[in-house]
Short mmCIF file of C-alpha atoms and ligand atoms in Angstrom, two decimals:
data_model
loop_
_atom_site.label_atom_id
_atom_site.label_comp_id
_atom_site.label_asym_id
_atom_site.label_seq_id
_atom_site.Cartn_x
_atom_site.Cartn_y
_atom_site.Cartn_z
CA UNK K 22 26.35 8.17 -5.24
CA UNK K 23 23.40 9.31 -7.61
CA UNK K 24 20.93 8.54 -5.03
CA UNK K 25 22.66 10.93 -2.57
CA UNK K 26 22.97 13.27 -5.05
CA UNK K 27 19.48 13.35 -5.93
CA UNK K 28 18.33 13.62 -2.35
CA UNK K 29 20.83 16.73 -1.88
CA UNK K 30 19.00 18.32 -5.08
CA UNK K 31 15.49 17.87 -3.71
CA UNK K 32 16.68 19.23 -0.30
CA UNK K 33 18.49 22.45 -1.83
CA UNK K 34 15.63 22.92 -4.80
CA UNK K 35 12.86 24.30 -2.42
CA UNK K 36 15.40 26.92 -0.99
CA UNK K 37 16.02 28.20 -4.54
CA UNK K 38 12.76 28.01 -5.66
CA UNK K 39 11.44 30.39 -2.81
CA UNK K 40 13.60 33.16 -2.93
CA UNK K 41 11.53 35.43 -0.35
CA UNK K 42 11.22 38.75 -0.30
CA UNK K 43 12.07 40.37 2.57
CA UNK K 44 9.44 43.48 3.10
CA UNK K 45 9.59 46.13 5.49
CA UNK K 46 7.11 48.85 5.73
CA UNK K 47 6.53 52.36 7.67
CA UNK K 48 2.48 51.62 8.31
CA UNK K 49 0.67 48.45 9.00
CA UNK K 50 -1.67 49.40 6.21
CA UNK K 51 1.18 48.96 3.70
CA UNK K 52 2.18 45.35 5.41
CA UNK K 53 -1.34 44.20 4.68
CA UNK K 54 -0.84 45.08 0.74
CA UNK K 55 2.16 43.63 0.49
CA UNK K 56 1.13 40.51 2.39
CA UNK K 57 -2.24 40.17 0.10
CA UNK K 58 -0.07 40.91 -2.98
CA UNK K 59 3.22 38.65 -1.94
CA UNK K 60 1.42 35.60 -0.24
CA UNK K 61 4.11 32.90 0.84
CA UNK K 62 6.69 34.84 -1.42
CA UNK K 63 7.21 37.68 1.01
CA UNK K 64 8.02 38.28 4.78
CA UNK K 65 6.67 41.75 5.71
CA UNK K 66 7.38 43.76 8.75
CA UNK K 67 5.91 46.94 9.66
CA UNK K 68 7.30 49.75 12.01
CA UNK K 69 4.73 51.81 12.96
CA UNK K 70 2.13 50.59 15.06
CA UNK K 71 -1.60 51.53 14.29
CA UNK K 72 -2.26 53.23 17.90
CA UNK K 73 1.23 55.23 17.07
CA UNK K 74 1.12 58.75 15.56
CA UNK K 75 3.21 58.01 11.91
CA UNK K 76 4.42 61.65 12.01
CA UNK K 77 6.07 61.19 15.34
CA UNK K 78 8.40 58.23 15.99
CA UNK K 79 11.40 57.81 17.95
CA UNK K 80 13.85 56.32 15.80
CA UNK K 81 15.36 53.11 17.49
CA UNK K 82 18.41 50.93 16.46
CA UNK K 83 16.12 47.76 16.29
CA UNK K 84 14.38 49.43 13.09
CA UNK K 85 17.83 49.68 11.43
CA UNK K 86 18.23 46.30 11.68
CA UNK K 87 14.94 45.69 10.17
CA UNK K 88 16.04 47.49 7.47
CA UNK K 89 19.56 45.96 7.20
CA UNK K 90 18.37 42.22 5.95
CA UNK K 91 15.12 43.81 3.78
CA UNK K 92 14.85 43.83 0.34
CA UNK K 93 12.21 46.38 -0.11
CA UNK K 94 11.09 49.24 2.07
CA UNK K 95 7.81 50.67 1.31
CA UNK K 96 6.52 54.26 2.54
CA UNK K 97 4.03 56.58 2.09
CA UNK K 98 6.28 59.68 1.53
CA UNK K 99 5.38 63.08 1.26
CA UNK K 100 7.32 63.35 4.65
CA UNK K 101 4.41 61.37 6.48
CA UNK K 102 7.93 59.65 7.84
CA UNK K 103 10.12 62.46 8.64
CA UNK K 104 11.89 59.95 10.67
CA UNK K 105 12.75 57.26 7.82
CA UNK K 106 15.70 58.73 6.26
CA UNK K 107 17.42 58.22 9.42
CA UNK K 108 16.72 54.64 9.72
CA UNK K 109 17.22 53.97 5.94
CA UNK K 110 20.82 55.95 6.81
CA UNK K 111 21.48 53.85 9.79
CA UNK K 112 20.80 50.57 8.05
CA UNK K 113 23.61 50.81 5.79
CA UNK K 114 22.13 48.84 3.34
CA UNK K 115 22.84 49.85 -0.12
CA UNK K 116 20.81 47.43 -1.95
CA UNK K 117 17.29 48.32 -0.28
CA UNK K 118 14.89 49.31 -2.54
CA UNK K 119 13.38 52.37 -0.98
CA UNK K 120 9.67 52.97 -2.69
CA UNK K 121 8.05 56.01 -2.22
CA UNK K 122 4.24 55.02 -2.62
CA UNK K 123 3.17 58.72 -3.31
CA UNK K 124 4.58 59.06 -6.64
CA UNK K 125 1.11 58.83 -9.17
CA UNK K 126 -1.38 60.11 -6.14
CA UNK K 127 -3.43 62.94 -6.87
CA UNK K 128 -2.21 65.32 -3.85
CA UNK K 129 -4.43 67.46 -1.84
CA UNK K 130 -3.21 70.58 0.05
CA UNK K 131 0.00 71.11 -1.70
CA UNK K 132 1.15 74.45 -0.86
CA UNK K 133 2.15 76.70 -3.58
CA UNK K 134 5.93 76.95 -1.66
CA UNK K 135 6.99 74.76 0.99
CA UNK K 136 6.57 77.03 4.39
CA UNK K 137 5.55 76.74 7.70
CA UNK K 138 1.70 78.01 6.64
CA UNK K 139 0.73 74.32 6.66
CA UNK K 140 2.27 73.55 10.22
CA UNK K 141 5.09 71.38 10.76
CA UNK K 142 4.32 67.91 9.42
CA UNK K 143 2.16 68.76 5.76
CA UNK K 144 4.84 71.02 4.38
CA UNK K 145 4.70 69.11 1.15
CA UNK K 146 1.00 68.84 1.15
CA UNK K 147 -1.40 66.27 2.85
CA UNK K 148 0.39 62.59 2.91
CA UNK K 149 -2.76 61.04 4.70
CA UNK K 150 -3.82 59.84 1.09
CA UNK K 151 -4.43 55.98 2.22
CA UNK K 152 -7.50 57.10 3.58
CA UNK K 153 -9.27 57.06 0.24
CA UNK K 154 -9.36 53.55 -0.89
CA UNK K 155 -9.57 54.45 -4.36
CA UNK K 156 -6.05 55.43 -4.22
CA UNK K 157 -4.97 52.06 -3.00
CA UNK K 158 -4.51 50.81 -6.69
CA UNK K 159 -1.80 53.05 -7.17
CA UNK K 160 -0.12 51.77 -4.40
CA UNK K 161 -0.92 48.29 -4.68
CA UNK K 162 0.58 48.55 -8.60
CA UNK K 163 4.12 50.37 -7.11
CA UNK K 164 3.91 47.39 -4.37
CA UNK K 165 3.56 44.74 -7.28
CA UNK K 166 6.51 46.46 -9.34
CA UNK K 167 9.02 46.39 -6.66
CA UNK K 168 8.19 42.94 -5.69
CA UNK K 169 8.79 41.68 -9.37
CA UNK K 170 12.05 43.74 -9.46
CA UNK K 171 12.85 41.60 -6.39
CA UNK K 172 11.78 38.38 -7.58
CA UNK K 173 11.15 38.51 -11.33
CA UNK K 174 10.18 34.70 -11.36
CA UNK K 175 7.00 35.49 -9.60
CA UNK K 176 5.64 38.11 -11.69
CA UNK K 177 2.51 36.33 -12.34
CA UNK K 178 1.94 35.25 -8.90
CA UNK K 179 2.01 39.12 -7.37
CA UNK K 180 0.04 40.03 -10.35
CA UNK K 181 -2.91 37.77 -9.77
CA UNK K 182 -2.98 38.22 -6.25
CA UNK K 183 -3.15 42.00 -6.52
CA UNK K 184 -6.34 41.81 -8.81
CA UNK K 185 -7.97 39.54 -6.74
CA UNK K 186 -7.24 41.96 -3.61
CA UNK K 187 -8.21 45.08 -5.91
CA UNK K 188 -11.29 43.16 -7.16
CA UNK K 189 -12.63 42.83 -3.34
CA UNK K 190 -11.57 46.25 -2.43
CA UNK K 191 -13.82 47.51 -5.27
CA UNK K 192 -16.44 45.51 -4.17
CA UNK K 193 -16.11 46.93 -0.75
CA UNK K 194 -15.43 50.45 -2.34
CA UNK K 195 -19.17 50.28 -3.54
CA UNK K 196 -20.49 49.10 -0.20
CA UNK K 197 -19.03 51.92 1.94
CA UNK K 198 -20.25 54.65 -0.91
CA UNK K 199 -23.80 53.70 -0.51
CA UNK K 200 -23.89 53.44 3.09
CA UNK K 201 -22.31 56.94 3.20
CA UNK K 202 -24.56 58.63 0.26
CA UNK K 203 -27.26 59.74 2.89
CA UNK K 204 -24.52 61.67 4.88
CA UNK K 205 -23.26 63.82 1.79
CA UNK K 206 -22.51 67.21 3.18
CA UNK K 207 -22.22 66.33 6.55
CA UNK K 208 -20.08 68.37 8.81
CA UNK K 209 -17.30 67.25 10.95
CA UNK K 210 -14.39 68.50 13.04
CA UNK K 211 -11.36 66.19 13.30
CA UNK K 212 -8.55 66.43 15.40
CA UNK K 213 -5.60 66.26 12.69
CA UNK K 214 -5.86 67.02 9.06
CA UNK K 215 -5.91 63.21 8.59
CA UNK K 216 -9.31 62.93 6.61
CA UNK K 217 -8.89 65.29 3.77
CA UNK K 218 -9.24 62.51 1.13
CA UNK K 219 -11.39 60.43 2.84
CA UNK K 220 -13.74 63.18 3.42
CA UNK K 221 -13.35 64.41 -0.51
CA UNK K 222 -14.15 60.80 -1.64
CA UNK K 223 -17.48 60.63 0.48
CA UNK K 224 -18.42 64.10 0.11
CA UNK K 225 -18.03 65.06 4.03
CA UNK K 226 -17.56 68.50 5.10
CA UNK K 227 -14.39 68.81 7.72
CA UNK K 228 -15.09 72.69 8.95
CA UNK K 229 -11.90 72.79 10.89
CA UNK K 230 -9.28 70.81 13.22
CA UNK K 231 -8.66 70.86 16.85
CA UNK K 232 -5.02 71.08 16.01
CA UNK K 233 -4.30 75.03 15.19
CA UNK K 234 -2.11 73.71 12.52
CA UNK K 235 -1.02 70.08 11.68
CA UNK K 236 1.09 68.62 14.26
CA UNK K 237 0.58 71.88 16.50
CA UNK K 238 -0.92 70.93 20.23
CA UNK K 239 -4.34 72.57 20.76
CA UNK K 240 -4.52 75.68 22.82
CA UNK K 241 -7.20 77.02 24.79
CA UNK K 242 -8.51 80.17 22.49
CA UNK K 243 -8.37 77.91 19.21
CA UNK K 244 -10.61 75.36 21.62
CA UNK K 245 -13.11 78.16 22.35
CA UNK K 246 -13.43 79.12 18.65
CA UNK K 247 -14.13 75.66 17.61
CA UNK K 248 -17.06 75.52 20.34
CA UNK K 249 -18.60 78.63 18.69
CA UNK K 250 -18.41 76.85 15.37
CA UNK K 251 -19.98 72.98 16.46
CA UNK K 252 -22.63 75.03 18.09
CA UNK K 253 -23.58 77.60 15.16
CA UNK K 254 -23.16 74.67 12.68
CA UNK K 255 -24.89 72.10 14.04
CA UNK K 256 -22.11 69.74 13.91
CA UNK K 257 -22.45 66.14 15.32
CA UNK K 258 -19.13 64.11 15.50
CA UNK K 259 -15.27 65.21 16.36
CA UNK K 260 -13.50 62.58 14.87
CA UNK K 261 -9.93 61.82 16.93
CA UNK K 262 -7.42 58.88 15.98
CA UNK K 263 -6.99 56.46 19.06
CA UNK K 264 -3.50 58.15 20.03
CA UNK K 265 -4.03 61.65 20.39
CA UNK K 266 -5.04 63.05 23.94
CA UNK K 267 -8.96 63.56 23.74
CA UNK K 268 -9.41 66.28 26.39
CA UNK K 269 -9.49 69.24 23.77
CA UNK K 270 -12.21 67.56 21.85
CA UNK K 271 -13.86 66.30 25.08
CA UNK K 272 -14.33 69.57 26.48
CA UNK K 273 -15.80 70.75 23.13
CA UNK K 274 -18.48 67.97 23.21
CA UNK K 275 -19.29 68.71 26.95
CA UNK K 276 -20.15 72.43 25.76
CA UNK K 277 -21.99 71.13 22.54
CA UNK K 278 -24.10 68.32 21.30
CA UNK K 279 -21.36 66.84 19.24
CA UNK K 280 -19.68 63.24 20.06
CA UNK K 281 -16.16 62.34 20.07
CA UNK K 282 -15.87 59.50 17.64
CA UNK K 283 -12.11 57.57 18.03
CA UNK K 284 -11.60 56.13 14.39
CA UNK K 285 -8.31 54.56 13.13
CA UNK K 286 -6.34 55.72 10.44
CA UNK K 287 -4.08 52.80 10.31
CA UNK K 288 -4.41 48.94 11.00
CA UNK K 289 -4.11 48.01 14.67
CA UNK K 290 -5.45 51.78 15.68
CA UNK K 291 -8.59 49.81 17.59
CA UNK K 292 -9.58 46.01 17.58
CA UNK K 293 -11.78 45.78 14.94
CA UNK K 294 -8.92 46.99 12.47
CA UNK K 295 -7.24 43.71 11.72
CA UNK K 296 -6.45 44.75 8.36
CA UNK K 297 -7.03 47.83 5.85
CA UNK K 298 -10.45 46.57 4.66
CA UNK K 299 -12.04 45.71 8.38
CA UNK K 300 -10.29 49.20 9.33
CA UNK K 301 -12.43 51.13 6.96
CA UNK K 302 -15.70 48.82 7.68
CA UNK K 303 -15.23 50.06 11.35
CA UNK K 304 -14.62 53.48 10.32
CA UNK K 305 -17.62 53.87 7.99
CA UNK K 306 -19.93 51.72 10.41
CA UNK K 307 -19.33 53.96 13.46
CA UNK K 308 -19.44 57.24 11.25
CA UNK K 309 -23.35 56.19 9.80
CA UNK K 310 -24.26 55.34 13.33
CA UNK K 311 -23.43 58.80 14.90
CA UNK K 312 -24.11 60.71 11.93
CA UNK K 313 -27.75 59.13 11.00
ZN1 ZN W 27 -0.61 64.38 8.96
#
């Protein structure tokens, strides 16, 4: 009998010791961070694909099902994911820990008052802060805190993994800054206002956007103005995410000497962007090649 009990205890023990934290994120980039920190103590799923516009995601019942069984939901906030409240409500998961990662971020382009002047999708300021890698430390710290809340016994494990990841990231940040230093002040046009934090970090000059306002479709009048601007300003590149229609940028490029660059803003946006670090590697490499 004792022997049977001992065997039973051994069979149940691993399940008790491995209280896996179930994490769902909006962006695949956040899923990457959660995996780096959580290792085998977490399961991680994400909602937005890297080749999808994170502002406009069609709400599906399967997203609510993902949240129904989750412990932690990680989101960028600042209304990037305007569709998120609907899936949170729809999940009917009262114990879900919803973590808005923007809390301690120094935010750019925050309007004095919330109105439509920033377009339809940046009403609370620019939410694309994850493209400045120096903001990842704050994101990681929030994720560590939320994982500890769900699994206090694994605190040291999460902290050790987070530090190892941030150390690796710091080395890459220095490498990226060194590669981009000769391009300081380089002028760019971007399709959407996704690159403000990235440009502020590297000292790039984003002159204008192909969208007249964030979330608003390109117009012939605005495109014609941009052609003049690109000619007058010797602007070499038009940066477009893989999910936007490139016909207006290509029209500008045909009338000027600028090149259209397809740069991902999230993991999976291009094949080379397997995780956050390889995505940034790809973006820096492509810009250096195009702007040198
Ligand atoms: Zn945006």
